[in-house]
Amino acid sequence: KYTIVIEEILRKEVAIEAQDADEAARVAKALYRKGEIVLDAGDFIGEPQLFVNNKEKYQIRSGGHNILY
């Protein structure tokens, strides 16, 4: 039996009006929790990583289903 973990990184830049960085972070977190900031496939950066039993690391090739190399 193997435990497989697939990890992706999504990133979105959002402008927040605030008095300081702490307030901007609080506002952003609240908007994210309410679903007003949503990350989707268009926000994907990099290549997904696949881990087997939290040890071996493989890249998932983009544009196809060739999983390991």
PDB file of N, CA, C and O in Angstrom:
ATOM      1  N   LYS A   1       0.853  -1.178   0.000  1.00  0.00           N
ATOM      2  CA  LYS A   1       0.000   0.000   0.000  1.00  0.00           C
ATOM      3  C   LYS A   1       0.897   1.238   0.000  1.00  0.00           C
ATOM      4  O   LYS A   1       1.852   1.318   0.763  1.00  0.00           O
ATOM      5  N   TYR A   2       0.558   2.214  -0.835  1.00  0.00           N
ATOM      6  CA  TYR A   2       1.330   3.446  -0.957  1.00  0.00           C
ATOM      7  C   TYR A   2       0.433   4.645  -0.675  1.00  0.00           C
ATOM      8  O   TYR A   2      -0.728   4.668  -1.078  1.00  0.00           O
ATOM      9  N   THR A   3       0.970   5.617   0.009  1.00  0.00           N
ATOM     10  CA  THR A   3       0.281   6.882   0.210  1.00  0.00           C
ATOM     11  C   THR A   3       0.802   7.854  -0.832  1.00  0.00           C
ATOM     12  O   THR A   3       2.006   8.097  -0.911  1.00  0.00           O
ATOM     13  N   ILE A   4      -0.095   8.390  -1.646  1.00  0.00           N
ATOM     14  CA  ILE A   4       0.269   9.311  -2.717  1.00  0.00           C
ATOM     15  C   ILE A   4      -0.229  10.706  -2.352  1.00  0.00           C
ATOM     16  O   ILE A   4      -1.383  10.874  -1.955  1.00  0.00           O
ATOM     17  N   VAL A   5       0.626  11.692  -2.491  1.00  0.00           N
ATOM     18  CA  VAL A   5       0.269  13.090  -2.263  1.00  0.00           C
ATOM     19  C   VAL A   5       0.600  13.866  -3.530  1.00  0.00           C
ATOM     20  O   VAL A   5       1.713  13.764  -4.044  1.00  0.00           O
ATOM     21  N   ILE A   6      -0.362  14.620  -4.045  1.00  0.00           N
ATOM     22  CA  ILE A   6      -0.127  15.493  -5.192  1.00  0.00           C
ATOM     23  C   ILE A   6      -0.272  16.924  -4.687  1.00  0.00           C
ATOM     24  O   ILE A   6      -1.262  17.274  -4.047  1.00  0.00           O
ATOM     25  N   GLU A   7       0.726  17.730  -4.978  1.00  0.00           N
ATOM     26  CA  GLU A   7       0.775  19.100  -4.476  1.00  0.00           C
ATOM     27  C   GLU A   7       0.851  20.077  -5.645  1.00  0.00           C
ATOM     28  O   GLU A   7       1.644  19.883  -6.558  1.00  0.00           O
ATOM     29  N   GLU A   8       0.009  21.101  -5.595  1.00  0.00           N
ATOM     30  CA  GLU A   8       0.018  22.151  -6.605  1.00  0.00           C
ATOM     31  C   GLU A   8       0.136  23.496  -5.895  1.00  0.00           C
ATOM     32  O   GLU A   8      -0.260  23.628  -4.742  1.00  0.00           O
ATOM     33  N   ILE A   9       0.637  24.481  -6.614  1.00  0.00           N
ATOM     34  CA  ILE A   9       0.703  25.829  -6.058  1.00  0.00           C
ATOM     35  C   ILE A   9      -0.143  26.746  -6.937  1.00  0.00           C
ATOM     36  O   ILE A   9       0.035  26.811  -8.146  1.00  0.00           O
ATOM     37  N   LEU A  10      -1.086  27.426  -6.281  1.00  0.00           N
ATOM     38  CA  LEU A  10      -1.916  28.417  -6.951  1.00  0.00           C
ATOM     39  C   LEU A  10      -1.551  29.783  -6.370  1.00  0.00           C
ATOM     40  O   LEU A  10      -1.277  29.904  -5.180  1.00  0.00           O
ATOM     41  N   ARG A  11      -1.569  30.798  -7.210  1.00  0.00           N
ATOM     42  CA  ARG A  11      -1.208  32.141  -6.741  1.00  0.00           C
ATOM     43  C   ARG A  11      -2.049  33.181  -7.461  1.00  0.00           C
ATOM     44  O   ARG A  11      -2.232  33.115  -8.667  1.00  0.00           O
ATOM     45  N   LYS A  12      -2.564  34.145  -6.694  1.00  0.00           N
ATOM     46  CA  LYS A  12      -3.361  35.230  -7.262  1.00  0.00           C
ATOM     47  C   LYS A  12      -2.941  36.524  -6.577  1.00  0.00           C
ATOM     48  O   LYS A  12      -2.771  36.564  -5.365  1.00  0.00           O
ATOM     49  N   GLU A  13      -2.776  37.569  -7.364  1.00  0.00           N
ATOM     50  CA  GLU A  13      -2.450  38.884  -6.816  1.00  0.00           C
ATOM     51  C   GLU A  13      -3.737  39.697  -6.738  1.00  0.00           C
ATOM     52  O   GLU A  13      -4.476  39.803  -7.715  1.00  0.00           O
ATOM     53  N   VAL A  14      -4.003  40.255  -5.553  1.00  0.00           N
ATOM     54  CA  VAL A  14      -5.222  41.025  -5.309  1.00  0.00           C
ATOM     55  C   VAL A  14      -4.827  42.336  -4.630  1.00  0.00           C
ATOM     56  O   VAL A  14      -4.046  42.321  -3.683  1.00  0.00           O
ATOM     57  N   ALA A  15      -5.362  43.448  -5.087  1.00  0.00           N
ATOM     58  CA  ALA A  15      -5.112  44.744  -4.455  1.00  0.00           C
ATOM     59  C   ALA A  15      -6.119  44.950  -3.331  1.00  0.00           C
ATOM     60  O   ALA A  15      -7.324  44.804  -3.525  1.00  0.00           O
ATOM     61  N   ILE A  16      -5.621  45.267  -2.136  1.00  0.00           N
ATOM     62  CA  ILE A  16      -6.463  45.490  -0.959  1.00  0.00           C
ATOM     63  C   ILE A  16      -6.178  46.891  -0.427  1.00  0.00           C
ATOM     64  O   ILE A  16      -5.025  47.242  -0.189  1.00  0.00           O
ATOM     65  N   GLU A  17      -7.221  47.686  -0.234  1.00  0.00           N
ATOM     66  CA  GLU A  17      -7.077  49.009   0.383  1.00  0.00           C
ATOM     67  C   GLU A  17      -7.076  48.817   1.896  1.00  0.00           C
ATOM     68  O   GLU A  17      -8.017  48.244   2.456  1.00  0.00           O
ATOM     69  N   ALA A  18      -6.011  49.271   2.574  1.00  0.00           N
ATOM     70  CA  ALA A  18      -5.902  49.104   4.028  1.00  0.00           C
ATOM     71  C   ALA A  18      -4.937  50.141   4.593  1.00  0.00           C
ATOM     72  O   ALA A  18      -4.143  50.733   3.856  1.00  0.00           O
ATOM     73  N   GLN A  19      -5.003  50.321   5.916  1.00  0.00           N
ATOM     74  CA  GLN A  19      -4.119  51.261   6.609  1.00  0.00           C
ATOM     75  C   GLN A  19      -2.697  50.718   6.748  1.00  0.00           C
ATOM     76  O   GLN A  19      -1.741  51.478   6.787  1.00  0.00           O
ATOM     77  N   ASP A  20      -2.577  49.380   6.870  1.00  0.00           N
ATOM     78  CA  ASP A  20      -1.255  48.776   7.031  1.00  0.00           C
ATOM     79  C   ASP A  20      -1.304  47.321   6.561  1.00  0.00           C
ATOM     80  O   ASP A  20      -2.366  46.808   6.185  1.00  0.00           O
ATOM     81  N   ALA A  21      -0.145  46.652   6.568  1.00  0.00           N
ATOM     82  CA  ALA A  21      -0.043  45.272   6.067  1.00  0.00           C
ATOM     83  C   ALA A  21      -0.897  44.305   6.874  1.00  0.00           C
ATOM     84  O   ALA A  21      -1.504  43.381   6.315  1.00  0.00           O
ATOM     85  N   ASP A  22      -0.954  44.480   8.200  1.00  0.00           N
ATOM     86  CA  ASP A  22      -1.759  43.581   9.042  1.00  0.00           C
ATOM     87  C   ASP A  22      -3.240  43.676   8.681  1.00  0.00           C
ATOM     88  O   ASP A  22      -3.932  42.662   8.581  1.00  0.00           O
ATOM     89  N   GLU A  23      -3.724  44.887   8.486  1.00  0.00           N
ATOM     90  CA  GLU A  23      -5.127  45.058   8.105  1.00  0.00           C
ATOM     91  C   GLU A  23      -5.385  44.456   6.722  1.00  0.00           C
ATOM     92  O   GLU A  23      -6.401  43.794   6.505  1.00  0.00           O
ATOM     93  N   ALA A  24      -4.456  44.660   5.798  1.00  0.00           N
ATOM     94  CA  ALA A  24      -4.605  44.085   4.452  1.00  0.00           C
ATOM     95  C   ALA A  24      -4.687  42.565   4.533  1.00  0.00           C
ATOM     96  O   ALA A  24      -5.512  41.945   3.852  1.00  0.00           O
ATOM     97  N   ALA A  25      -3.850  41.957   5.377  1.00  0.00           N
ATOM     98  CA  ALA A  25      -3.880  40.494   5.539  1.00  0.00           C
ATOM     99  C   ALA A  25      -5.209  40.047   6.127  1.00  0.00           C
ATOM    100  O   ALA A  25      -5.790  39.050   5.672  1.00  0.00           O
ATOM    101  N   ARG A  26      -5.723  40.757   7.140  1.00  0.00           N
ATOM    102  CA  ARG A  26      -7.021  40.401   7.738  1.00  0.00           C
ATOM    103  C   ARG A  26      -8.151  40.495   6.712  1.00  0.00           C
ATOM    104  O   ARG A  26      -9.003  39.614   6.627  1.00  0.00           O
ATOM    105  N   VAL A  27      -8.143  41.576   5.931  1.00  0.00           N
ATOM    106  CA  VAL A  27      -9.191  41.761   4.913  1.00  0.00           C
ATOM    107  C   VAL A  27      -9.107  40.653   3.869  1.00  0.00           C
ATOM    108  O   VAL A  27     -10.125  40.062   3.497  1.00  0.00           O
ATOM    109  N   ALA A  28      -7.896  40.351   3.409  1.00  0.00           N
ATOM    110  CA  ALA A  28      -7.719  39.305   2.405  1.00  0.00           C
ATOM    111  C   ALA A  28      -8.191  37.950   2.930  1.00  0.00           C
ATOM    112  O   ALA A  28      -8.873  37.205   2.216  1.00  0.00           O
ATOM    113  N   LYS A  29      -7.839  37.624   4.175  1.00  0.00           N
ATOM    114  CA  LYS A  29      -8.284  36.351   4.765  1.00  0.00           C
ATOM    115  C   LYS A  29      -9.803  36.287   4.836  1.00  0.00           C
ATOM    116  O   LYS A  29     -10.405  35.250   4.528  1.00  0.00           O
ATOM    117  N   ALA A  30     -10.429  37.381   5.252  1.00  0.00           N
ATOM    118  CA  ALA A  30     -11.897  37.408   5.348  1.00  0.00           C
ATOM    119  C   ALA A  30     -12.534  37.240   3.975  1.00  0.00           C
ATOM    120  O   ALA A  30     -13.500  36.473   3.819  1.00  0.00           O
ATOM    121  N   LEU A  31     -12.005  37.943   2.973  1.00  0.00           N
ATOM    122  CA  LEU A  31     -12.546  37.804   1.615  1.00  0.00           C
ATOM    123  C   LEU A  31     -12.372  36.380   1.094  1.00  0.00           C
ATOM    124  O   LEU A  31     -13.277  35.827   0.454  1.00  0.00           O
ATOM    125  N   TYR A  32     -11.232  35.774   1.392  1.00  0.00           N
ATOM    126  CA  TYR A  32     -10.973  34.396   0.955  1.00  0.00           C
ATOM    127  C   TYR A  32     -11.954  33.434   1.625  1.00  0.00           C
ATOM    128  O   TYR A  32     -12.554  32.580   0.965  1.00  0.00           O
ATOM    129  N   ARG A  33     -12.141  33.576   2.927  1.00  0.00           N
ATOM    130  CA  ARG A  33     -13.059  32.685   3.660  1.00  0.00           C
ATOM    131  C   ARG A  33     -14.497  32.817   3.177  1.00  0.00           C
ATOM    132  O   ARG A  33     -15.248  31.852   3.173  1.00  0.00           O
ATOM    133  N   LYS A  34     -14.891  34.032   2.779  1.00  0.00           N
ATOM    134  CA  LYS A  34     -16.255  34.260   2.281  1.00  0.00           C
ATOM    135  C   LYS A  34     -16.406  33.863   0.820  1.00  0.00           C
ATOM    136  O   LYS A  34     -17.497  33.958   0.268  1.00  0.00           O
ATOM    137  N   GLY A  35     -15.330  33.422   0.194  1.00  0.00           N
ATOM    138  CA  GLY A  35     -15.410  32.995  -1.199  1.00  0.00           C
ATOM    139  C   GLY A  35     -15.374  34.143  -2.194  1.00  0.00           C
ATOM    140  O   GLY A  35     -15.710  33.962  -3.359  1.00  0.00           O
ATOM    141  N   GLU A  36     -14.968  35.324  -1.744  1.00  0.00           N
ATOM    142  CA  GLU A  36     -14.895  36.470  -2.641  1.00  0.00           C
ATOM    143  C   GLU A  36     -13.548  36.537  -3.361  1.00  0.00           C
ATOM    144  O   GLU A  36     -13.431  37.235  -4.365  1.00  0.00           O
ATOM    145  N   ILE A  37     -12.557  35.858  -2.832  1.00  0.00           N
ATOM    146  CA  ILE A  37     -11.293  35.643  -3.541  1.00  0.00           C
ATOM    147  C   ILE A  37     -11.222  34.145  -3.794  1.00  0.00           C
ATOM    148  O   ILE A  37     -11.216  33.350  -2.854  1.00  0.00           O
ATOM    149  N   VAL A  38     -11.212  33.763  -5.062  1.00  0.00           N
ATOM    150  CA  VAL A  38     -11.217  32.350  -5.424  1.00  0.00           C
ATOM    151  C   VAL A  38     -10.045  32.069  -6.350  1.00  0.00           C
ATOM    152  O   VAL A  38      -9.834  32.791  -7.324  1.00  0.00           O
ATOM    153  N   LEU A  39      -9.283  31.054  -6.022  1.00  0.00           N
ATOM    154  CA  LEU A  39      -8.196  30.614  -6.885  1.00  0.00           C
ATOM    155  C   LEU A  39      -8.675  29.430  -7.697  1.00  0.00           C
ATOM    156  O   LEU A  39      -9.373  28.551  -7.173  1.00  0.00           O
ATOM    157  N   ASP A  40      -8.325  29.425  -8.992  1.00  0.00           N
ATOM    158  CA  ASP A  40      -8.744  28.328  -9.854  1.00  0.00           C
ATOM    159  C   ASP A  40      -7.581  27.890 -10.736  1.00  0.00           C
ATOM    160  O   ASP A  40      -6.451  28.330 -10.543  1.00  0.00           O
ATOM    161  N   ALA A  41      -7.851  27.047 -11.701  1.00  0.00           N
ATOM    162  CA  ALA A  41      -6.794  26.483 -12.551  1.00  0.00           C
ATOM    163  C   ALA A  41      -5.985  27.564 -13.261  1.00  0.00           C
ATOM    164  O   ALA A  41      -4.800  27.388 -13.514  1.00  0.00           O
ATOM    165  N   GLY A  42      -6.578  28.715 -13.540  1.00  0.00           N
ATOM    166  CA  GLY A  42      -5.862  29.798 -14.180  1.00  0.00           C
ATOM    167  C   GLY A  42      -4.809  30.439 -13.292  1.00  0.00           C
ATOM    168  O   GLY A  42      -3.950  31.172 -13.762  1.00  0.00           O
ATOM    169  N   ASP A  43      -4.860  30.156 -11.992  1.00  0.00           N
ATOM    170  CA  ASP A  43      -3.904  30.703 -11.040  1.00  0.00           C
ATOM    171  C   ASP A  43      -2.770  29.725 -10.736  1.00  0.00           C
ATOM    172  O   ASP A  43      -1.931  29.988  -9.880  1.00  0.00           O
ATOM    173  N   PHE A  44      -2.762  28.614 -11.433  1.00  0.00           N
ATOM    174  CA  PHE A  44      -1.748  27.577 -11.215  1.00  0.00           C
ATOM    175  C   PHE A  44      -0.382  28.065 -11.677  1.00  0.00           C
ATOM    176  O   PHE A  44      -0.238  28.650 -12.736  1.00  0.00           O
ATOM    177  N   ILE A  45       0.655  27.837 -10.849  1.00  0.00           N
ATOM    178  CA  ILE A  45       2.025  28.148 -11.241  1.00  0.00           C
ATOM    179  C   ILE A  45       2.886  26.915 -11.032  1.00  0.00           C
ATOM    180  O   ILE A  45       2.662  26.130 -10.124  1.00  0.00           O
ATOM    181  N   GLY A  46       3.852  26.720 -11.890  1.00  0.00           N
ATOM    182  CA  GLY A  46       4.774  25.596 -11.736  1.00  0.00           C
ATOM    183  C   GLY A  46       4.207  24.287 -12.235  1.00  0.00           C
ATOM    184  O   GLY A  46       3.221  24.238 -12.952  1.00  0.00           O
ATOM    185  N   GLU A  47       4.854  23.219 -11.860  1.00  0.00           N
ATOM    186  CA  GLU A  47       4.428  21.867 -12.212  1.00  0.00           C
ATOM    187  C   GLU A  47       3.983  21.147 -10.940  1.00  0.00           C
ATOM    188  O   GLU A  47       4.617  21.282  -9.901  1.00  0.00           O
ATOM    189  N   PRO A  48       2.900  20.372 -11.008  1.00  0.00           N
ATOM    190  CA  PRO A  48       2.491  19.606  -9.828  1.00  0.00           C
ATOM    191  C   PRO A  48       3.590  18.632  -9.415  1.00  0.00           C
ATOM    192  O   PRO A  48       4.326  18.127 -10.263  1.00  0.00           O
ATOM    193  N   GLN A  49       3.688  18.389  -8.132  1.00  0.00           N
ATOM    194  CA  GLN A  49       4.649  17.434  -7.591  1.00  0.00           C
ATOM    195  C   GLN A  49       3.882  16.248  -7.025  1.00  0.00           C
ATOM    196  O   GLN A  49       2.808  16.412  -6.463  1.00  0.00           O
ATOM    197  N   LEU A  50       4.438  15.075  -7.159  1.00  0.00           N
ATOM    198  CA  LEU A  50       3.819  13.860  -6.652  1.00  0.00           C
ATOM    199  C   LEU A  50       4.799  13.203  -5.682  1.00  0.00           C
ATOM    200  O   LEU A  50       5.973  13.051  -5.997  1.00  0.00           O
ATOM    201  N   PHE A  51       4.330  12.848  -4.491  1.00  0.00           N
ATOM    202  CA  PHE A  51       5.154  12.213  -3.475  1.00  0.00           C
ATOM    203  C   PHE A  51       4.587  10.824  -3.184  1.00  0.00           C
ATOM    204  O   PHE A  51       3.384  10.664  -3.052  1.00  0.00           O
ATOM    205  N   VAL A  52       5.459   9.834  -3.074  1.00  0.00           N
ATOM    206  CA  VAL A  52       5.068   8.474  -2.722  1.00  0.00           C
ATOM    207  C   VAL A  52       5.605   8.213  -1.323  1.00  0.00           C
ATOM    208  O   VAL A  52       6.804   8.308  -1.087  1.00  0.00           O
ATOM    209  N   ASN A  53       4.701   7.891  -0.407  1.00  0.00           N
ATOM    210  CA  ASN A  53       5.065   7.675   0.991  1.00  0.00           C
ATOM    211  C   ASN A  53       5.895   8.837   1.546  1.00  0.00           C
ATOM    212  O   ASN A  53       6.810   8.649   2.335  1.00  0.00           O
ATOM    213  N   ASN A  54       5.557  10.049   1.107  1.00  0.00           N
ATOM    214  CA  ASN A  54       6.215  11.279   1.554  1.00  0.00           C
ATOM    215  C   ASN A  54       7.724  11.276   1.368  1.00  0.00           C
ATOM    216  O   ASN A  54       8.440  11.977   2.054  1.00  0.00           O
ATOM    217  N   LYS A  55       8.232  10.483   0.426  1.00  0.00           N
ATOM    218  CA  LYS A  55       9.670  10.410   0.215  1.00  0.00           C
ATOM    219  C   LYS A  55      10.046  10.770  -1.210  1.00  0.00           C
ATOM    220  O   LYS A  55      10.673  11.777  -1.458  1.00  0.00           O
ATOM    221  N   GLU A  56       9.689   9.918  -2.141  1.00  0.00           N
ATOM    222  CA  GLU A  56      10.103  10.106  -3.520  1.00  0.00           C
ATOM    223  C   GLU A  56       9.293  11.223  -4.159  1.00  0.00           C
ATOM    224  O   GLU A  56       8.107  11.332  -3.949  1.00  0.00           O
ATOM    225  N   LYS A  57       9.943  12.021  -4.950  1.00  0.00           N
ATOM    226  CA  LYS A  57       9.282  13.173  -5.570  1.00  0.00           C
ATOM    227  C   LYS A  57       9.344  13.030  -7.086  1.00  0.00           C
ATOM    228  O   LYS A  57      10.400  12.771  -7.640  1.00  0.00           O
ATOM    229  N   TYR A  58       8.211  13.193  -7.724  1.00  0.00           N
ATOM    230  CA  TYR A  58       8.102  13.100  -9.176  1.00  0.00           C
ATOM    231  C   TYR A  58       7.383  14.332  -9.676  1.00  0.00           C
ATOM    232  O   TYR A  58       6.557  14.884  -8.982  1.00  0.00           O
ATOM    233  N   GLN A  59       7.657  14.737 -10.899  1.00  0.00           N
ATOM    234  CA  GLN A  59       6.872  15.795 -11.520  1.00  0.00           C
ATOM    235  C   GLN A  59       5.803  15.172 -12.390  1.00  0.00           C
ATOM    236  O   GLN A  59       6.026  14.139 -13.011  1.00  0.00           O
ATOM    237  N   ILE A  60       4.649  15.813 -12.412  1.00  0.00           N
ATOM    238  CA  ILE A  60       3.585  15.415 -13.313  1.00  0.00           C
ATOM    239  C   ILE A  60       3.740  16.292 -14.543  1.00  0.00           C
ATOM    240  O   ILE A  60       3.708  17.516 -14.444  1.00  0.00           O
ATOM    241  N   ARG A  61       3.941  15.676 -15.682  1.00  0.00           N
ATOM    242  CA  ARG A  61       4.172  16.451 -16.905  1.00  0.00           C
ATOM    243  C   ARG A  61       2.910  17.170 -17.328  1.00  0.00           C
ATOM    244  O   ARG A  61       1.836  16.581 -17.367  1.00  0.00           O
ATOM    245  N   SER A  62       3.047  18.450 -17.668  1.00  0.00           N
ATOM    246  CA  SER A  62       1.885  19.222 -18.095  1.00  0.00           C
ATOM    247  C   SER A  62       1.463  18.799 -19.507  1.00  0.00           C
ATOM    248  O   SER A  62       2.286  18.348 -20.296  1.00  0.00           O
ATOM    249  N   GLY A  63       0.206  18.935 -19.794  1.00  0.00           N
ATOM    250  CA  GLY A  63      -0.307  18.654 -21.115  1.00  0.00           C
ATOM    251  C   GLY A  63      -0.518  17.185 -21.403  1.00  0.00           C
ATOM    252  O   GLY A  63      -0.782  16.806 -22.519  1.00  0.00           O
ATOM    253  N   GLY A  64      -0.414  16.350 -20.422  1.00  0.00           N
ATOM    254  CA  GLY A  64      -0.629  14.926 -20.683  1.00  0.00           C
ATOM    255  C   GLY A  64      -0.758  14.147 -19.399  1.00  0.00           C
ATOM    256  O   GLY A  64      -0.749  14.706 -18.316  1.00  0.00           O
ATOM    257  N   HIS A  65      -0.863  12.852 -19.564  1.00  0.00           N
ATOM    258  CA  HIS A  65      -1.021  11.996 -18.404  1.00  0.00           C
ATOM    259  C   HIS A  65       0.230  11.161 -18.147  1.00  0.00           C
ATOM    260  O   HIS A  65       0.158  10.144 -17.490  1.00  0.00           O
ATOM    261  N   ASN A  66       1.381  11.575 -18.679  1.00  0.00           N
ATOM    262  CA  ASN A  66       2.634  10.907 -18.353  1.00  0.00           C
ATOM    263  C   ASN A  66       3.030  11.351 -16.963  1.00  0.00           C
ATOM    264  O   ASN A  66       3.542  12.448 -16.786  1.00  0.00           O
ATOM    265  N   ILE A  67       2.768  10.543 -15.975  1.00  0.00           N
ATOM    266  CA  ILE A  67       2.905  11.014 -14.611  1.00  0.00           C
ATOM    267  C   ILE A  67       4.354  11.060 -14.135  1.00  0.00           C
ATOM    268  O   ILE A  67       4.787  12.066 -13.621  1.00  0.00           O
ATOM    269  N   LEU A  68       5.092  10.014 -14.285  1.00  0.00           N
ATOM    270  CA  LEU A  68       6.416   9.974 -13.681  1.00  0.00           C
ATOM    271  C   LEU A  68       7.515  10.061 -14.713  1.00  0.00           C
ATOM    272  O   LEU A  68       7.364   9.614 -15.827  1.00  0.00           O
ATOM    273  N   TYR A  69       8.633  10.625 -14.315  1.00  0.00           N
ATOM    274  CA  TYR A  69       9.821  10.575 -15.159  1.00  0.00           C
ATOM    275  C   TYR A  69      11.024  10.349 -14.295  1.00  0.00           C
ATOM    276  O   TYR A  69      10.985  10.451 -13.106  1.00  0.00           O
TER     277      TYR A  69
END
